[in-house]
XYZ file of C-alpha atoms in Angstrom:
492
model
C 0.068 -0.101 0.200
C 1.460 3.385 -0.973
C 0.693 5.268 2.162
C 2.381 8.365 1.427
C -0.170 9.350 -1.254
C -3.103 9.004 0.957
C -4.647 12.185 2.470
C -4.730 12.719 6.152
C -8.315 11.749 6.221
C -7.724 8.594 4.440
C -4.636 7.720 6.537
C -6.838 8.357 9.611
C -9.485 6.139 8.377
C -7.233 3.192 7.558
C -5.451 3.583 11.260
C -8.871 3.642 12.732
C -10.249 0.662 10.907
C -6.929 -1.236 11.721
C -6.051 -1.739 8.087
C -2.508 -0.164 8.903
C -1.091 0.703 12.284
C 0.133 4.268 13.259
C 3.617 3.027 13.626
C 3.531 1.706 9.957
C 2.389 4.880 8.775
C 5.183 6.605 10.718
C 7.763 4.263 9.407
C 6.593 4.655 6.019
C 7.082 8.543 6.137
C 10.233 8.313 7.818
C 11.664 6.135 5.068
C 10.128 8.663 2.471
C 11.842 11.497 4.288
C 15.103 9.366 4.331
C 14.563 8.765 0.389
C 14.321 12.573 -0.647
C 15.627 14.858 2.083
C 19.050 15.192 0.354
C 17.278 16.684 -2.716
C 14.540 18.731 -0.736
C 16.190 19.753 2.603
C 12.954 20.361 4.241
C 13.768 19.258 7.827
C 16.290 20.726 10.133
C 15.496 18.087 12.942
C 13.990 14.667 12.957
C 12.053 13.195 15.844
C 12.291 9.574 14.857
C 12.406 7.729 18.316
C 9.755 9.615 20.012
C 7.446 9.527 16.993
C 7.694 5.925 16.932
C 7.005 5.554 20.678
C 3.769 8.091 20.249
C 2.768 5.830 17.225
C 3.049 2.596 19.478
C 1.000 4.129 22.187
C -1.771 5.260 19.497
C -1.761 1.893 18.316
C -2.103 0.454 21.879
C -5.268 2.628 22.424
C -6.830 1.527 19.423
C -6.222 -2.201 20.134
C -7.710 -1.857 23.362
C -10.813 -0.141 22.432
C -9.718 3.206 23.891
C -10.948 6.608 22.756
C -8.363 8.090 20.207
C -8.078 11.889 19.471
C -9.078 13.753 16.054
C -5.408 13.216 14.609
C -5.308 9.328 15.365
C -1.677 8.737 14.809
C -1.164 10.926 11.776
C 2.571 12.323 11.418
C 2.899 16.169 11.478
C 5.814 18.179 10.559
C 6.464 21.374 12.514
C 7.946 24.878 11.533
C 11.039 25.253 13.665
C 9.963 28.578 15.256
C 7.328 26.553 17.343
C 8.235 25.263 20.783
C 8.611 21.538 21.106
C 9.437 20.221 24.631
C 12.750 18.250 24.546
C 13.023 18.878 20.671
C 15.314 21.539 19.193
C 13.512 24.752 18.238
C 16.177 26.790 16.085
C 14.398 29.373 14.306
C 16.513 28.657 11.512
C 19.205 30.508 13.346
C 22.644 30.462 14.648
C 21.279 32.235 17.439
C 19.145 29.311 18.637
C 21.214 26.496 16.982
C 21.283 24.267 20.137
C 18.122 25.457 22.073
C 15.758 22.904 23.406
C 12.776 24.215 25.055
C 11.450 22.995 28.338
C 7.816 23.383 27.192
C 5.359 22.764 24.365
C 3.579 25.657 22.564
C -0.141 25.388 23.011
C -0.568 24.261 19.445
C 1.846 21.306 20.081
C -0.134 20.427 23.191
C -3.367 20.261 21.218
C -1.595 18.005 18.565
C -0.373 15.610 21.098
C -3.733 15.634 22.834
C -5.510 14.770 19.751
C -2.880 11.908 19.056
C -0.890 13.455 16.286
C 2.608 12.349 15.802
C 5.319 14.967 15.845
C 7.728 13.765 13.100
C 10.221 16.697 12.981
C 11.007 20.238 12.726
C 11.228 21.900 9.319
C 13.388 24.627 7.737
C 12.572 28.014 7.631
C 13.815 31.722 6.828
C 15.815 32.879 9.921
C 13.320 33.892 12.602
C 10.767 33.873 10.140
C 12.176 36.919 7.978
C 12.221 35.891 4.280
C 10.089 34.734 1.396
C 12.193 31.994 -0.024
C 13.724 30.006 3.054
C 17.250 31.070 1.781
C 18.136 33.184 5.064
C 17.958 29.758 7.159
C 21.361 29.396 8.934
C 21.200 25.567 8.177
C 20.235 24.875 4.466
C 18.243 26.198 1.579
C 15.044 24.202 1.072
C 14.089 23.139 -2.541
C 10.812 23.326 -4.223
C 9.609 19.817 -5.134
C 8.304 20.884 -8.489
C 11.759 22.278 -9.801
C 14.863 21.769 -7.438
C 16.320 24.902 -8.988
C 13.502 27.028 -7.463
C 12.488 28.120 -3.986
C 9.530 26.753 -2.037
C 8.644 30.185 -0.791
C 8.796 31.400 2.704
C 9.233 31.599 5.419
C 7.455 28.365 6.175
C 9.079 26.773 3.037
C 10.195 23.652 4.729
C 6.729 22.676 5.995
C 5.120 23.438 2.615
C 7.832 21.370 0.792
C 7.593 18.427 3.186
C 3.592 18.246 2.288
C 4.300 18.630 -1.336
C 7.017 15.934 -1.337
C 4.846 13.585 0.454
C 7.166 13.522 3.482
C 4.166 14.034 5.802
C 0.476 14.496 5.255
C 0.112 17.646 7.210
C 2.539 20.133 8.549
C 2.376 23.549 10.726
C 3.630 26.700 9.529
C 3.208 30.449 10.945
C 2.832 33.615 8.989
C 3.491 37.238 9.497
C 2.632 38.727 6.106
C 2.009 35.495 3.897
C 4.380 32.935 5.156
C 1.879 30.096 4.898
C -0.050 31.166 1.803
C 2.831 32.066 -0.421
C 4.814 28.687 -0.082
C 1.367 27.035 -0.571
C 1.119 28.652 -3.744
C 4.825 27.843 -4.704
C 4.547 24.337 -3.643
C 0.945 23.482 -4.732
C -0.431 22.494 -1.358
C -3.340 24.179 0.732
C -2.543 26.617 3.591
C -4.658 28.658 6.004
C -3.928 31.804 7.730
C -6.418 32.015 10.456
C -8.240 34.965 11.703
C -5.645 36.771 14.252
C -6.465 35.473 17.632
C -8.126 32.341 16.553
C -5.093 30.116 17.123
C -2.769 30.604 20.128
C 0.594 32.068 19.728
C 1.815 30.817 23.141
C 5.116 29.003 22.589
C 5.740 30.582 19.119
C 8.978 32.598 18.921
C 7.726 35.976 18.081
C 8.558 37.864 15.012
C 5.910 40.683 14.985
C 3.309 39.850 17.527
C 0.484 42.010 16.108
C 0.759 40.019 12.962
C 1.896 36.482 13.643
C -0.519 33.424 13.373
C 0.017 29.776 13.160
C -1.641 27.684 10.392
C -1.960 24.395 8.758
C -0.446 22.973 5.538
C -2.198 20.039 3.804
C -2.591 18.140 0.755
C -6.283 19.215 0.261
C -9.027 21.576 1.957
C -10.439 18.733 3.988
C -7.195 17.765 5.689
C -6.579 21.409 6.363
C -9.848 21.932 8.031
C -9.289 18.847 10.102
C -5.967 20.342 11.446
C -7.512 23.843 12.066
C -10.172 21.878 14.194
C -7.176 21.011 16.617
C -5.326 24.425 16.496
C -7.977 26.643 17.194
C -9.331 27.709 20.439
C -9.009 30.169 23.206
C -5.844 29.781 25.338
C -5.702 31.779 28.631
C -1.667 31.601 28.268
C -2.049 33.976 25.123
C -3.262 37.478 25.724
C -4.137 37.896 22.064
C -6.301 34.700 21.956
C -10.043 35.378 21.460
C -12.682 33.289 23.597
C -15.224 31.768 20.837
C -17.396 28.951 20.516
C -15.943 25.856 19.192
C -16.382 25.421 15.615
C -16.029 21.889 13.367
C -14.481 23.261 10.410
C -15.138 19.894 8.410
C -18.918 20.040 9.028
C -20.022 22.381 6.297
C -17.315 21.913 3.526
C -19.876 20.127 1.269
C -22.664 22.692 1.272
C -22.769 24.352 -1.942
C -21.855 27.950 -2.797
C -24.775 29.247 -4.817
C -25.380 32.765 -4.284
C -22.105 33.595 -2.531
C -21.021 36.869 -3.392
C -17.233 37.189 -4.397
C -15.399 40.351 -4.983
C -12.198 40.760 -7.205
C -10.185 43.627 -6.039
C -8.828 45.540 -9.152
C -5.601 46.427 -7.142
C -4.570 42.774 -7.219
C -4.747 42.230 -10.782
C -2.578 45.055 -11.895
C 0.771 45.061 -14.150
C 2.860 43.651 -11.278
C 1.130 40.238 -11.409
C 2.474 37.847 -13.967
C 0.012 37.628 -16.890
C 0.009 33.768 -16.768
C -0.684 33.726 -13.301
C -3.693 36.169 -13.438
C -5.034 33.971 -16.281
C -4.939 31.005 -14.338
C -6.806 32.654 -11.377
C -9.410 33.980 -13.748
C -9.782 30.693 -14.905
C -10.668 29.528 -11.484
C -13.226 32.222 -11.026
C -15.147 30.957 -14.017
C -15.336 27.679 -12.121
C -16.670 29.398 -9.031
C -19.329 31.124 -11.369
C -20.491 27.862 -12.647
C -21.118 26.887 -9.156
C -23.564 29.494 -8.631
C -21.242 32.396 -7.141
C -21.668 35.984 -8.106
C -18.665 37.559 -8.912
C -17.918 41.606 -9.101
C -15.209 43.682 -9.368
C -14.227 45.705 -6.113
C -11.695 48.149 -5.085
C -9.234 48.049 -1.876
C -8.205 51.463 -2.341
C -5.290 51.670 0.121
C -3.555 48.386 -1.068
C -0.664 50.462 -2.609
C 0.582 51.524 0.823
C 0.211 47.743 2.303
C 3.694 46.571 1.760
C 5.442 49.727 3.128
C 3.140 49.914 6.028
C 3.918 46.168 6.578
C 7.498 46.310 6.694
C 7.562 49.194 9.114
C 5.228 47.608 11.711
C 6.769 44.032 11.369
C 10.301 45.361 11.501
C 9.591 47.538 14.325
C 8.020 44.803 16.400
C 10.996 42.331 15.465
C 13.395 44.901 16.682
C 11.661 44.774 20.006
C 10.980 41.023 20.192
C 14.554 39.995 19.126
C 16.155 42.284 21.690
C 16.020 39.335 24.368
C 18.709 37.459 22.186
C 21.652 39.135 23.843
C 23.987 36.338 24.523
C 23.155 36.357 28.456
C 20.153 34.289 29.098
C 20.156 31.673 26.496
C 21.014 31.287 22.862
C 24.483 31.943 21.079
C 27.186 33.667 23.145
C 30.121 34.988 21.495
C 33.509 33.744 22.752
C 35.145 36.896 22.190
C 34.159 39.915 24.703
C 35.858 41.975 27.256
C 32.844 43.582 28.686
C 29.157 43.561 28.804
C 28.555 45.894 25.855
C 30.960 43.769 23.717
C 29.085 40.337 24.645
C 25.749 42.054 23.389
C 27.310 43.441 20.319
C 29.534 40.308 19.284
C 26.825 37.794 20.326
C 24.096 39.562 18.109
C 26.458 40.184 15.326
C 27.698 36.627 15.173
C 24.414 34.870 15.840
C 22.025 36.712 13.690
C 22.285 36.529 9.719
C 22.186 39.383 7.330
C 18.256 39.530 6.578
C 17.591 39.578 10.321
C 20.180 42.247 11.173
C 18.592 44.298 8.285
C 15.236 44.193 9.703
C 16.267 45.051 13.370
C 18.204 47.828 12.137
C 15.065 49.125 10.237
C 13.143 48.536 13.084
C 15.069 50.251 15.452
C 15.182 53.061 13.413
C 11.417 53.568 12.934
C 10.875 53.215 16.819
C 13.586 55.635 17.702
C 13.035 59.149 19.003
C 12.105 61.615 16.451
C 11.072 58.885 13.853
C 8.426 56.942 15.748
C 5.644 59.469 14.938
C 6.723 59.888 11.371
C 7.055 56.195 10.546
C 5.587 53.486 12.906
C 2.593 55.633 14.170
C 1.766 56.668 10.833
C 1.853 53.016 9.638
C -0.473 52.179 12.357
C -2.822 54.716 11.016
C -2.552 53.340 7.531
C -3.170 49.920 8.877
C -6.664 51.143 10.333
C -7.521 52.424 6.760
C -6.467 49.077 5.083
C -8.653 47.318 7.852
C -11.434 49.617 6.947
C -11.241 48.661 3.155
C -11.646 45.231 3.973
C -14.589 45.875 6.508
C -16.357 47.941 3.973
C -15.952 44.921 1.352
C -17.039 42.330 3.545
C -20.403 44.450 4.377
C -21.335 43.335 0.767
C -19.217 40.512 -0.183
C -18.845 37.042 1.404
C -15.293 36.507 0.022
C -12.542 38.165 -1.835
C -10.583 36.645 -4.401
C -7.048 37.148 -5.838
C -3.848 35.560 -6.830
C -1.598 34.360 -3.897
C 1.725 35.397 -5.440
C 2.216 37.743 -8.062
C 4.808 35.728 -9.597
C 5.996 31.925 -10.020
C 8.437 30.248 -7.935
C 11.951 31.952 -8.768
C 15.316 30.476 -8.915
C 17.346 30.016 -5.986
C 19.640 32.914 -5.568
C 17.812 34.914 -7.973
C 16.302 37.590 -5.416
C 18.301 37.032 -2.102
C 20.636 39.770 -2.837
C 18.022 42.109 -3.830
C 15.727 42.823 -0.512
C 13.276 44.880 -2.263
C 12.456 42.508 -5.150
C 12.280 39.757 -2.450
C 9.695 41.810 -0.427
C 7.496 42.281 -3.359
C 6.610 38.816 -3.564
C 4.624 39.483 -0.464
C 2.492 42.171 -2.251
C -0.731 40.329 -2.362
C -0.613 38.707 1.146
C 0.471 41.280 3.666
C -2.992 43.338 3.545
C -4.753 40.314 5.157
C -2.337 40.214 8.062
C -2.418 43.985 8.593
C -6.392 43.675 8.692
C -6.330 40.330 11.063
C -8.622 38.643 8.416
C -8.502 35.058 7.522
C -7.335 33.618 4.186
C -6.255 30.578 2.346
C -4.305 29.487 -0.798
C -5.493 26.396 -2.602
C -3.912 25.362 -6.087
C -5.435 26.235 -9.229
C -3.317 24.792 -11.800
C 0.132 25.039 -13.316
C 2.141 27.469 -15.521
C 5.126 26.235 -17.223
C 4.756 22.942 -15.031
C 5.074 25.286 -11.546
C 1.842 25.453 -9.365
C -0.359 28.421 -9.046
C -2.159 29.342 -5.849
C -5.748 31.070 -5.771
C -6.110 33.081 -2.635
C -9.573 33.181 -0.874
C -9.876 36.037 1.696
C -12.719 35.839 4.314
C -13.912 38.324 7.166
C -12.672 37.741 10.853
C -13.697 34.378 12.098
C -15.418 33.321 8.709
C -12.994 30.177 8.166
C -15.914 27.992 7.570
C -16.917 30.249 4.352
C -13.283 30.240 2.770
C -13.134 26.530 3.438
C -16.493 25.799 1.748
C -15.651 27.971 -1.201
C -12.347 26.436 -1.588
C -13.506 22.684 -1.209
C -16.182 23.403 -3.804
C -13.388 24.766 -6.115
C -11.004 21.929 -5.148
C -13.683 19.171 -6.308
C -14.748 21.093 -9.485
C -11.752 22.489 -10.821
C -11.274 20.145 -13.399
C -7.420 20.001 -13.051
C -5.308 16.970 -12.480
C -2.971 17.887 -9.462
C 0.305 16.150 -10.010
C 2.719 14.833 -7.456
C 5.815 16.660 -7.933
C 8.718 14.815 -9.807
C 11.580 15.960 -7.400
C 13.523 16.683 -10.628
C 15.862 19.513 -11.612
C 15.543 20.866 -15.125
C 19.086 21.627 -15.362
C 20.710 18.296 -13.903
C 17.885 15.836 -14.011
C 17.949 14.744 -10.365
């Protein structure tokens, strides 16, 4: 039985029906990782022994007729900025190269309670700062569809692991598109939940007012299953919002007739690759055929979103990363003669170039004399962007757009041009600024590379975006391929 091609939902069913054991599933995926990891470089740390022990415990429960959790022995990969007790959490950085947390993040506690199996920690842009997974201290992850291309970022390791069938499910985090953009580049489903829906406790902060954890999966139903486990109030997170628990798989199959969809004209301009645009517009026609009503709309402050985002995100990063000073934990320089040199040398040697760049920018915009001109002004613009979305959602159920304006680009192509790299986030950052929910679902291929359809919903309307995505997925008429893990140049 070829287990790696099963969806998480199918795998769960077979484990519960005793057609296979959880241990067999974990062993199968570990073998798959061993087979392809040297090509993909998706993982920083594997959790083999503990994963097998956890799988054996799930099998024992099933054999004894005991109640088993929602994830029922399914292997899951975790982005390496999410704390895992006893398992290294590096944030893709030399600064935390050997850090082993003494506690689990709340989302990890939830996964363990529901009998999910933590199989390893995935590669990422250092401290989640990047759009290509090239700023990692450890390695550069490759796109399974073309090993010369990036998988997107910062959650590129998780997206690539799901795309390459290393795991059926994975966790990522995003601050300005770091789940949706790699989902688009790697041809998988990724959800950015509403800010406050999923606990941030135990997630190493980049920008606290923007960060959210979300799932990667092969299909919409699997993503909804994992979101069921992640979502919920957490008293340990001051940004967590108490709401009635929702089963996100329950209403997936309801039709979308009469659903009102807005296409923002600002998301279909000249900076969007024409082939990507056409692929998304073909997806819109599928939704029309299913009974959705589509109109062009305007989100007039979109042009300010990228600048606004990078001011706020970098300002918050400067504050959050100040704790990494070579004193309490993390990397400490061996060369210093006083406390000031300890701080300076530890941070200079422990952080990579992109992280240092963003800390410097963030420190500048928060500094005396510039705070009002930059950070406060960006927060005012953020309010205008949120008002654009609020106004649109008064009339429309969903906003549709491309996830990324471009196709996956070559490794090394943009790493030395930060502004070009930042532009790849131009269609995603507004959602984070507004605190809304969104997902990316594959909508076909251009030149053999995946394209993502971005489905944006109002706050706490994950059920709507998932229902639309599920209906589209079942009717898109596109044969989604398993990536060949080949390079056009060398035929690997």
